[in-house]
Amino acid sequence: MYPTINLSIAGEWREPVSGDSDPVTNPATGETVGRVPHASVADLDLALEAADQAFRQWSRVSVFDRYKIMRRAADLVRERSGDIARIMTLEQGKPLSESRAETLAGADIIDWFAEEARRVYGRIIPSRNPDVQQFVYKEPVGPVAAFTPWNFPINQAVRKLSGALANGCSVILKGPEETPGSCAELVRAFMDAGVTPGAVNLVFGTPSEISEYLIAHPVIRKVTFTGSTSVGKRIAALAGEHMKRITMELGGHAPVIVFEDADLDGALKVLAASKYRNAGQVCVCPSRFIVHESLYDDFVSRFADFASNLVVGDGTSEKTQMGPLANERRLASISEMVSDARDKGAKVVSGGDPVSGPGYFYPPTVLADVPVSSMLMNQEPFGPVASINPFGSFDEAVSESNRLSYGLAAYVYTRSSRTANAISAAIESGMVSINHYGLALPEVPFGGVKDSGYGSEGGLEAMEPYQVTKFVTQTGFQS
Ligand code: NAD
């Protein structure tokens, strides 16, 4: 059921030079389902050499051919989505329906970047002197080091691979060690579609060793990271030391403001389902619910009803609506945050106690009246816990929304366009979704502000990070 995974270097699947590997665990059972190869510096050197050479070739492949190859990769991902989804659920735990949706959405992302590859234009700037011509070229930045996490093994990686390849860059991807199989299948699709050998390389190992080696290496010209804010800050510092361009897609703690005039049924339907998607292990997960006091009691009790009726179990069962947490660290962290909130006076309205093994299950949980001093109200929960508090005035809602250093996603429910305009202007967030869940489509920007990072992984803004601007001014020709 679970594939043999190798490193991908220079267009070939290879065992690591050391022969070392680490176990891959099924979080629904706690059992080892496979092995992930552990790269050492010798493997990284091979990947760097491959990425360097492939960059020279791939960057010269015409954009029309790049487009065709990438479209083929998208089709391969679609054709293989059933198998890929099964691998993803085994290693990550999310329900099969979510794994399938993620895989198919990945194919759409490849398509979108493939199309944008054909629309990278330079420009001509009118000069002050009629004998002078001024040109602006957009060139690929060079070989990219990309680091992606385990919560969306395909989705996090596909944005980076597609952005880089569309612009003519080669990539070394350090994939997620906890969920390597589905990510490797994504890389396989690009290789099978005909990407220049070495334009996509895949490694796994000790994250800090790999990032320190790759980021410092002169071959690497661009760094892109998705993960926690704390690690992101370390990576950004390292990249700064070596003057490497970076994109940072980091954590969030999304506020959700439900105003007095909200469509409560609509809000509950969308928000409760989004809260428990992937067991809450989503960077844009609705997280700090701030509900107008006139709707508060109703909202809390109906949210808790939804949570307590969710079918939790092994994601391979089609009945499962929420799977386990991805690993033991998440289980320990969520348990600690909920205990801390309870000790500080929060009301547990639903869930709240870890489920005994096997697997890393935690029930869908709802906490009400959560003190702002609790860990849960300050650190990204990254788990199936909703904290709900009441508010009275618009200013109170804004001040709670902007209280933290995070600024990734925010959600608002109101029937007033005036309130919607005022709140979207006041919120410090990279993305604001009003009266629906409208984030993460390939064609729209995706990224945060403040400690949630910078740069975008969607929309036109996701192309620029892989380009450098070259200005050429010329005059003085005789023929
Ligand atoms: P973590 O901080 O240990 O790791 C987060 C990710 O960064 C992992 O993929 C890990 O492999 C990678 N990483 C860690 N150290 C690294 C290094 N020195 N160089 C390169 N990569 C490195 O946290 P975790 O326990 O795996 O995940 C929990 C936290 O991470 C969550 O609370 C959440 O804040 C954050 N996270 C965010 C996202 C996101 O989509 N933004 C995804 C996964 C995890």
PDB file of C-alpha atoms in Angstrom, residues 1-6 22-27 31-37 83-93 150 153 176-185 188 202 204 316:
ATOM      1  CA  MET A   1       0.000   0.000   0.000  1.00  0.00           C
ATOM      2  CA  TYR A   2       2.734   2.476   0.922  1.00  0.00           C
ATOM      3  CA  PRO A   3       5.432   3.103  -1.707  1.00  0.00           C
ATOM      4  CA  THR A   4       9.188   2.804  -1.439  1.00  0.00           C
ATOM      5  CA  ILE A   5      10.524   6.336  -1.313  1.00  0.00           C
ATOM      6  CA  ASN A   6      13.853   7.513  -2.638  1.00  0.00           C
ATOM      7  CA  ASP A  22      13.787   6.997   9.053  1.00  0.00           C
ATOM      8  CA  PRO A  23      10.376   5.496   9.766  1.00  0.00           C
ATOM      9  CA  VAL A  24       7.135   6.950   8.420  1.00  0.00           C
ATOM     10  CA  THR A  25       4.233   6.582  10.859  1.00  0.00           C
ATOM     11  CA  ASN A  26       0.526   6.260  10.180  1.00  0.00           C
ATOM     12  CA  PRO A  27      -0.916   8.746  12.698  1.00  0.00           C
ATOM     13  CA  GLU A  31       2.333   1.980  13.167  1.00  0.00           C
ATOM     14  CA  THR A  32       5.288   2.319  10.831  1.00  0.00           C
ATOM     15  CA  VAL A  33       4.060   2.209   7.242  1.00  0.00           C
ATOM     16  CA  GLY A  34       7.273   2.895   5.363  1.00  0.00           C
ATOM     17  CA  ARG A  35      10.708   4.519   5.377  1.00  0.00           C
ATOM     18  CA  VAL A  36      11.912   7.943   4.305  1.00  0.00           C
ATOM     19  CA  PRO A  37      15.493   8.257   2.994  1.00  0.00           C
ATOM     20  CA  ASP A  83      -3.430   6.435  -5.494  1.00  0.00           C
ATOM     21  CA  ILE A  84      -1.812   9.651  -4.319  1.00  0.00           C
ATOM     22  CA  ALA A  85      -4.742  10.379  -1.986  1.00  0.00           C
ATOM     23  CA  ARG A  86      -4.480   6.939  -0.392  1.00  0.00           C
ATOM     24  CA  ILE A  87      -0.764   7.453   0.276  1.00  0.00           C
ATOM     25  CA  MET A  88      -1.470  10.889   1.747  1.00  0.00           C
ATOM     26  CA  THR A  89      -4.124   9.611   4.128  1.00  0.00           C
ATOM     27  CA  LEU A  90      -1.899   6.761   5.308  1.00  0.00           C
ATOM     28  CA  GLU A  91       0.964   9.083   6.202  1.00  0.00           C
ATOM     29  CA  GLN A  92      -0.873  12.254   7.212  1.00  0.00           C
ATOM     30  CA  GLY A  93      -4.185  11.037   8.615  1.00  0.00           C
ATOM     31  CA  TRP A 150       3.552  17.904   6.520  1.00  0.00           C
ATOM     32  CA  PRO A 153       2.135  17.423   1.570  1.00  0.00           C
ATOM     33  CA  PRO A 176       8.159  16.774   4.712  1.00  0.00           C
ATOM     34  CA  GLU A 177       9.797  13.802   6.456  1.00  0.00           C
ATOM     35  CA  GLU A 178       6.501  12.862   8.143  1.00  0.00           C
ATOM     36  CA  THR A 179       4.545  12.741   4.862  1.00  0.00           C
ATOM     37  CA  PRO A 180       7.079  12.006   2.128  1.00  0.00           C
ATOM     38  CA  GLY A 181       5.098   9.604  -0.073  1.00  0.00           C
ATOM     39  CA  SER A 182       2.480  11.908  -1.574  1.00  0.00           C
ATOM     40  CA  CYS A 183       5.022  14.696  -2.004  1.00  0.00           C
ATOM     41  CA  ALA A 184       7.302  12.252  -3.873  1.00  0.00           C
ATOM     42  CA  GLU A 185       4.382  11.380  -6.174  1.00  0.00           C
ATOM     43  CA  ARG A 188       7.273  12.005  -9.977  1.00  0.00           C
ATOM     44  CA  LEU A 202      13.689  16.019  -3.797  1.00  0.00           C
ATOM     45  CA  PHE A 204      14.560  14.514   3.030  1.00  0.00           C
ATOM     46  CA  THR A 316      -9.075   5.602   5.168  1.00  0.00           C
TER      47      THR A 316
END
